[in-house]
PDB file of C-alpha atoms in Angstrom:
ATOM      1  CA  MET R   1       0.000   0.000   0.000  1.00  0.00           C
ATOM      2  CA  GLN R   2       2.822   2.390   0.890  1.00  0.00           C
ATOM      3  CA  GLY R   3       4.468   1.828  -2.489  1.00  0.00           C
ATOM      4  CA  ASN R   4       1.313   3.024  -4.226  1.00  0.00           C
ATOM      5  CA  VAL R   5       1.095   6.071  -1.960  1.00  0.00           C
ATOM      6  CA  ASP R   6       4.750   6.837  -2.760  1.00  0.00           C
ATOM      7  CA  LYS R   7       4.108   6.625  -6.538  1.00  0.00           C
ATOM      8  CA  LEU R   8       1.152   8.977  -6.294  1.00  0.00           C
ATOM      9  CA  THR R   9       3.045  11.374  -4.010  1.00  0.00           C
ATOM     10  CA  LYS R  10       6.001  11.445  -6.412  1.00  0.00           C
ATOM     11  CA  CYS R  11       3.708  12.371  -9.279  1.00  0.00           C
ATOM     12  CA  PHE R  12       1.885  14.993  -7.184  1.00  0.00           C
ATOM     13  CA  LEU R  13       5.157  16.616  -6.094  1.00  0.00           C
ATOM     14  CA  LYS R  14       6.198  17.139  -9.724  1.00  0.00           C
ATOM     15  CA  ASN R  15       3.518  19.827  -9.970  1.00  0.00           C
ATOM     16  CA  PRO R  16       1.466  20.340  -6.760  1.00  0.00           C
ATOM     17  CA  ILE R  17      -0.580  23.168  -8.261  1.00  0.00           C
ATOM     18  CA  LYS R  18      -1.489  21.253 -11.410  1.00  0.00           C
ATOM     19  CA  TYR R  19      -2.283  18.081  -9.445  1.00  0.00           C
ATOM     20  CA  GLU R  20      -4.114  19.729  -6.562  1.00  0.00           C
ATOM     21  CA  TYR R  21      -7.123  17.523  -7.331  1.00  0.00           C
ATOM     22  CA  LEU R  22      -7.104  13.804  -7.970  1.00  0.00           C
ATOM     23  CA  ASP R  23      -9.116  14.315 -11.162  1.00  0.00           C
ATOM     24  CA  SER R  24      -6.182  16.223 -12.671  1.00  0.00           C
ATOM     25  CA  LEU R  25      -3.877  13.339 -11.877  1.00  0.00           C
ATOM     26  CA  ILE R  26      -6.221  10.828 -13.521  1.00  0.00           C
ATOM     27  CA  LEU R  27      -6.805  13.007 -16.592  1.00  0.00           C
ATOM     28  CA  GLU R  28      -3.062  13.483 -17.035  1.00  0.00           C
ATOM     29  CA  ASN R  29      -2.665   9.734 -17.267  1.00  0.00           C
ATOM     30  CA  LYS R  30      -4.834   9.719 -20.380  1.00  0.00           C
ATOM     31  CA  GLU R  31      -2.425  12.049 -22.121  1.00  0.00           C
ATOM     32  CA  ASP R  32       0.887  11.067 -20.556  1.00  0.00           C
ATOM     33  CA  GLN R  33       2.287   8.114 -18.649  1.00  0.00           C
ATOM     34  CA  LEU R  34       3.567  10.352 -15.821  1.00  0.00           C
ATOM     35  CA  PHE R  35       0.897   9.103 -13.445  1.00  0.00           C
ATOM     36  CA  SER R  36       0.448   5.469 -12.682  1.00  0.00           C
ATOM     37  CA  SER R  37      -3.240   4.686 -12.709  1.00  0.00           C
ATOM     38  CA  ASP R  38      -2.208   1.232 -11.546  1.00  0.00           C
ATOM     39  CA  ALA R  39      -0.952   2.734  -8.264  1.00  0.00           C
ATOM     40  CA  LEU R  40      -4.264   4.498  -7.687  1.00  0.00           C
ATOM     41  CA  LEU R  41      -6.209   1.378  -8.606  1.00  0.00           C
ATOM     42  CA  TRP R  42      -4.325  -0.821  -6.110  1.00  0.00           C
ATOM     43  CA  LEU R  43      -4.454   1.843  -3.398  1.00  0.00           C
ATOM     44  CA  LYS R  44      -8.206   2.100  -3.932  1.00  0.00           C
ATOM     45  CA  ARG R  45      -8.569  -1.667  -3.660  1.00  0.00           C
ATOM     46  CA  ALA R  46      -6.585  -1.749  -0.410  1.00  0.00           C
ATOM     47  CA  LEU R  47      -8.707   1.067   1.007  1.00  0.00           C
ATOM     48  CA  GLU R  48     -11.830  -0.841  -0.034  1.00  0.00           C
ATOM     49  CA  LEU R  49     -10.562  -3.776   2.030  1.00  0.00           C
ATOM     50  CA  ILE R  50     -10.128  -1.519   5.065  1.00  0.00           C
ATOM     51  CA  HIS R  51     -13.533   0.059   4.477  1.00  0.00           C
ATOM     52  CA  LYS R  52     -15.267  -3.318   4.193  1.00  0.00           C
ATOM     53  CA  PHE R  53     -13.452  -4.665   7.273  1.00  0.00           C
ATOM     54  CA  PHE R  54     -14.678  -1.801   9.460  1.00  0.00           C
ATOM     55  CA  GLU R  55     -18.120  -1.929   7.878  1.00  0.00           C
ATOM     56  CA  ASN R  56     -18.299  -5.622   8.839  1.00  0.00           C
ATOM     57  CA  ILE R  57     -17.327  -4.728  12.406  1.00  0.00           C
ATOM     58  CA  LEU R  58     -20.034  -2.050  12.578  1.00  0.00           C
ATOM     59  CA  ASN R  59     -22.676  -4.426  11.241  1.00  0.00           C
ATOM     60  CA  ASP R  60     -21.776  -7.233  13.657  1.00  0.00           C
ATOM     61  CA  VAL R  61     -24.839  -7.419  15.896  1.00  0.00           C
ATOM     62  CA  SER R  62     -23.155 -10.040  18.102  1.00  0.00           C
ATOM     63  CA  VAL R  63     -20.310  -7.580  18.854  1.00  0.00           C
ATOM     64  CA  SER R  64     -17.855 -10.464  18.615  1.00  0.00           C
ATOM     65  CA  GLU R  65     -14.337 -10.016  20.010  1.00  0.00           C
ATOM     66  CA  ASN R  66     -12.922 -12.133  17.182  1.00  0.00           C
ATOM     67  CA  LEU R  67     -12.445  -9.972  14.089  1.00  0.00           C
ATOM     68  CA  LYS R  68     -10.717 -12.552  11.871  1.00  0.00           C
ATOM     69  CA  ASP R  69     -13.925 -13.477  10.060  1.00  0.00           C
ATOM     70  CA  HIS R  70     -14.605  -9.810   9.361  1.00  0.00           C
ATOM     71  CA  LEU R  71     -11.192  -9.396   7.750  1.00  0.00           C
ATOM     72  CA  GLN R  72     -11.489 -12.630   5.792  1.00  0.00           C
ATOM     73  CA  THR R  73     -14.912 -11.648   4.456  1.00  0.00           C
ATOM     74  CA  ALA R  74     -13.595  -8.205   3.496  1.00  0.00           C
ATOM     75  CA  TYR R  75     -10.614  -9.775   1.722  1.00  0.00           C
ATOM     76  CA  ASP R  76     -12.806 -12.284  -0.112  1.00  0.00           C
ATOM     77  CA  ILE R  77     -15.059  -9.491  -1.379  1.00  0.00           C
ATOM     78  CA  THR R  78     -12.420  -6.896  -2.285  1.00  0.00           C
ATOM     79  CA  LEU R  79      -8.987  -8.334  -3.098  1.00  0.00           C
ATOM     80  CA  LYS R  80      -9.050 -12.112  -3.390  1.00  0.00           C
ATOM     81  CA  GLN R  81     -10.171 -12.075  -7.023  1.00  0.00           C
ATOM     82  CA  TYR R  82      -7.010 -10.149  -7.980  1.00  0.00           C
ATOM     83  CA  HIS R  83      -4.555 -12.417  -6.135  1.00  0.00           C
ATOM     84  CA  GLY R  84      -3.080 -15.712  -7.183  1.00  0.00           C
ATOM     85  CA  TRP R  85      -2.909 -18.840  -5.068  1.00  0.00           C
ATOM     86  CA  LEU R  86       0.377 -17.912  -3.350  1.00  0.00           C
ATOM     87  CA  VAL R  87      -0.779 -14.469  -2.216  1.00  0.00           C
ATOM     88  CA  GLN R  88      -4.159 -15.827  -1.117  1.00  0.00           C
ATOM     89  CA  ASN R  89      -2.424 -18.376   1.111  1.00  0.00           C
ATOM     90  CA  THR R  90      -0.032 -15.757   2.468  1.00  0.00           C
ATOM     91  CA  VAL R  91      -2.997 -13.581   3.416  1.00  0.00           C
ATOM     92  CA  THR R  92      -4.432 -16.550   5.324  1.00  0.00           C
ATOM     93  CA  LEU R  93      -1.360 -16.411   7.582  1.00  0.00           C
ATOM     94  CA  ILE R  94      -2.011 -12.744   8.318  1.00  0.00           C
ATOM     95  CA  TYR R  95      -5.357 -13.597   9.928  1.00  0.00           C
ATOM     96  CA  ARG R  96      -3.402 -14.966  12.906  1.00  0.00           C
ATOM     97  CA  TRP R  97      -2.314 -11.439  13.842  1.00  0.00           C
ATOM     98  CA  VAL R  98      -5.676  -9.707  13.601  1.00  0.00           C
ATOM     99  CA  PRO R  99      -6.329  -7.929  16.915  1.00  0.00           C
ATOM    100  CA  ASN R 100      -9.531  -8.584  18.817  1.00  0.00           C
ATOM    101  CA  ARG R 101     -12.267  -5.963  19.064  1.00  0.00           C
ATOM    102  CA  SER R 102     -11.128  -4.602  22.453  1.00  0.00           C
ATOM    103  CA  ASP R 103      -7.526  -4.194  21.308  1.00  0.00           C
ATOM    104  CA  LEU R 104      -8.555  -2.473  18.084  1.00  0.00           C
ATOM    105  CA  LEU R 105     -11.430  -0.290  19.281  1.00  0.00           C
ATOM    106  CA  GLY R 106     -10.964  -0.134  23.048  1.00  0.00           C
ATOM    107  CA  ASN R 107     -13.412  -0.896  25.833  1.00  0.00           C
ATOM    108  CA  GLY R 108     -16.397   0.908  27.300  1.00  0.00           C
ATOM    109  CA  GLU R 109     -16.366   4.615  26.598  1.00  0.00           C
ATOM    110  CA  TYR R 110     -13.424   4.374  24.158  1.00  0.00           C
ATOM    111  CA  HIS R 111     -15.162   1.615  22.206  1.00  0.00           C
ATOM    112  CA  GLU R 112     -18.353   3.666  21.894  1.00  0.00           C
ATOM    113  CA  GLU R 113     -16.408   6.748  20.818  1.00  0.00           C
ATOM    114  CA  ASN R 114     -14.516   4.787  18.149  1.00  0.00           C
ATOM    115  CA  ILE R 115     -17.732   3.200  16.885  1.00  0.00           C
ATOM    116  CA  ALA R 116     -19.303   6.675  16.625  1.00  0.00           C
ATOM    117  CA  VAL R 117     -16.306   7.882  14.602  1.00  0.00           C
ATOM    118  CA  LEU R 118     -16.591   4.881  12.284  1.00  0.00           C
ATOM    119  CA  ARG R 119     -20.312   5.518  11.797  1.00  0.00           C
ATOM    120  CA  THR R 120     -19.508   9.112  10.843  1.00  0.00           C
ATOM    121  CA  TYR R 121     -16.539   8.584   8.539  1.00  0.00           C
ATOM    122  CA  LEU R 122     -17.078   5.178   6.908  1.00  0.00           C
ATOM    123  CA  PRO R 123     -19.950   6.398   4.698  1.00  0.00           C
ATOM    124  CA  VAL R 124     -17.815   9.351   3.566  1.00  0.00           C
ATOM    125  CA  MET R 125     -14.898   7.031   2.843  1.00  0.00           C
ATOM    126  CA  GLY R 126     -17.244   4.798   0.849  1.00  0.00           C
ATOM    127  CA  MET R 127     -18.475   7.754  -1.215  1.00  0.00           C
ATOM    128  CA  HIS R 128     -14.895   8.770  -2.032  1.00  0.00           C
ATOM    129  CA  LEU R 129     -13.955   5.209  -3.007  1.00  0.00           C
ATOM    130  CA  ASN R 130     -17.027   4.959  -5.251  1.00  0.00           C
ATOM    131  CA  TYR R 131     -16.132   8.279  -6.885  1.00  0.00           C
ATOM    132  CA  ILE R 132     -12.563   7.149  -7.541  1.00  0.00           C
ATOM    133  CA  ASP R 133     -13.845   3.847  -8.882  1.00  0.00           C
ATOM    134  CA  LYS R 134     -16.243   5.544 -11.302  1.00  0.00           C
ATOM    135  CA  LYS R 135     -13.648   8.118 -12.330  1.00  0.00           C
ATOM    136  CA  LEU R 136     -11.021   5.464 -12.985  1.00  0.00           C
ATOM    137  CA  ILE R 137     -13.412   3.297 -14.969  1.00  0.00           C
ATOM    138  CA  ILE R 138     -14.667   6.178 -17.109  1.00  0.00           C
ATOM    139  CA  ASP R 139     -11.287   7.814 -17.707  1.00  0.00           C
ATOM    140  CA  LEU R 140      -9.301   4.614 -18.191  1.00  0.00           C
ATOM    141  CA  THR R 141     -11.942   3.168 -20.518  1.00  0.00           C
ATOM    142  CA  GLN R 142     -11.820   6.347 -22.591  1.00  0.00           C
ATOM    143  CA  ALA R 143      -8.011   6.290 -22.574  1.00  0.00           C
ATOM    144  CA  TYR R 144      -8.010   2.652 -23.672  1.00  0.00           C
ATOM    145  CA  GLU R 145     -10.497   3.414 -26.448  1.00  0.00           C
ATOM    146  CA  VAL R 146      -8.399   6.359 -27.657  1.00  0.00           C
ATOM    147  CA  LYS R 147      -5.230   4.243 -27.567  1.00  0.00           C
ATOM    148  CA  THR R 148      -6.957   1.342 -29.367  1.00  0.00           C
ATOM    149  CA  ASN R 149      -8.308   3.683 -32.043  1.00  0.00           C
ATOM    150  CA  LEU R 150      -4.840   5.171 -32.565  1.00  0.00           C
ATOM    151  CA  ILE R 151      -3.368   1.695 -32.963  1.00  0.00           C
ATOM    152  CA  ARG R 152      -6.079   0.775 -35.471  1.00  0.00           C
ATOM    153  CA  PHE R 153      -5.506   4.030 -37.342  1.00  0.00           C
ATOM    154  CA  LYS R 154      -1.761   3.376 -37.645  1.00  0.00           C
ATOM    155  CA  MET R 155      -2.347  -0.065 -39.180  1.00  0.00           C
TER     156      MET R 155
END
């Protein structure tokens, strides 16, 4: 995840005024290969995993201490389809280190405060991820179509 953040930061720092908005960064990719849409795509997918994990925790009516199933479900929905057998099995090992609910969100008053924060910010995070998803699909599809048409024209 950090590698993708670094790629995007490097591109942004080349011209912070021009790339003040993410849309500018995505549009630039259509015209130039300065920006790696792949980095944004994988960062978005990782953030979707985090979003789904916390959404699963919020929707857990049993308020289970064990969060491994929530992470596994989030992974299955968001990233598993993009990973091969080796990575999928490596991720299975990671489930051993998932903290329990109390360690992650605290107890009593702290737990309630953290849950309130999640209820406030998760929907906003979801809206941003959906926007990025739509923007990437639209812009990258158009870029692919332009590139394909140019290749056809050259033949």
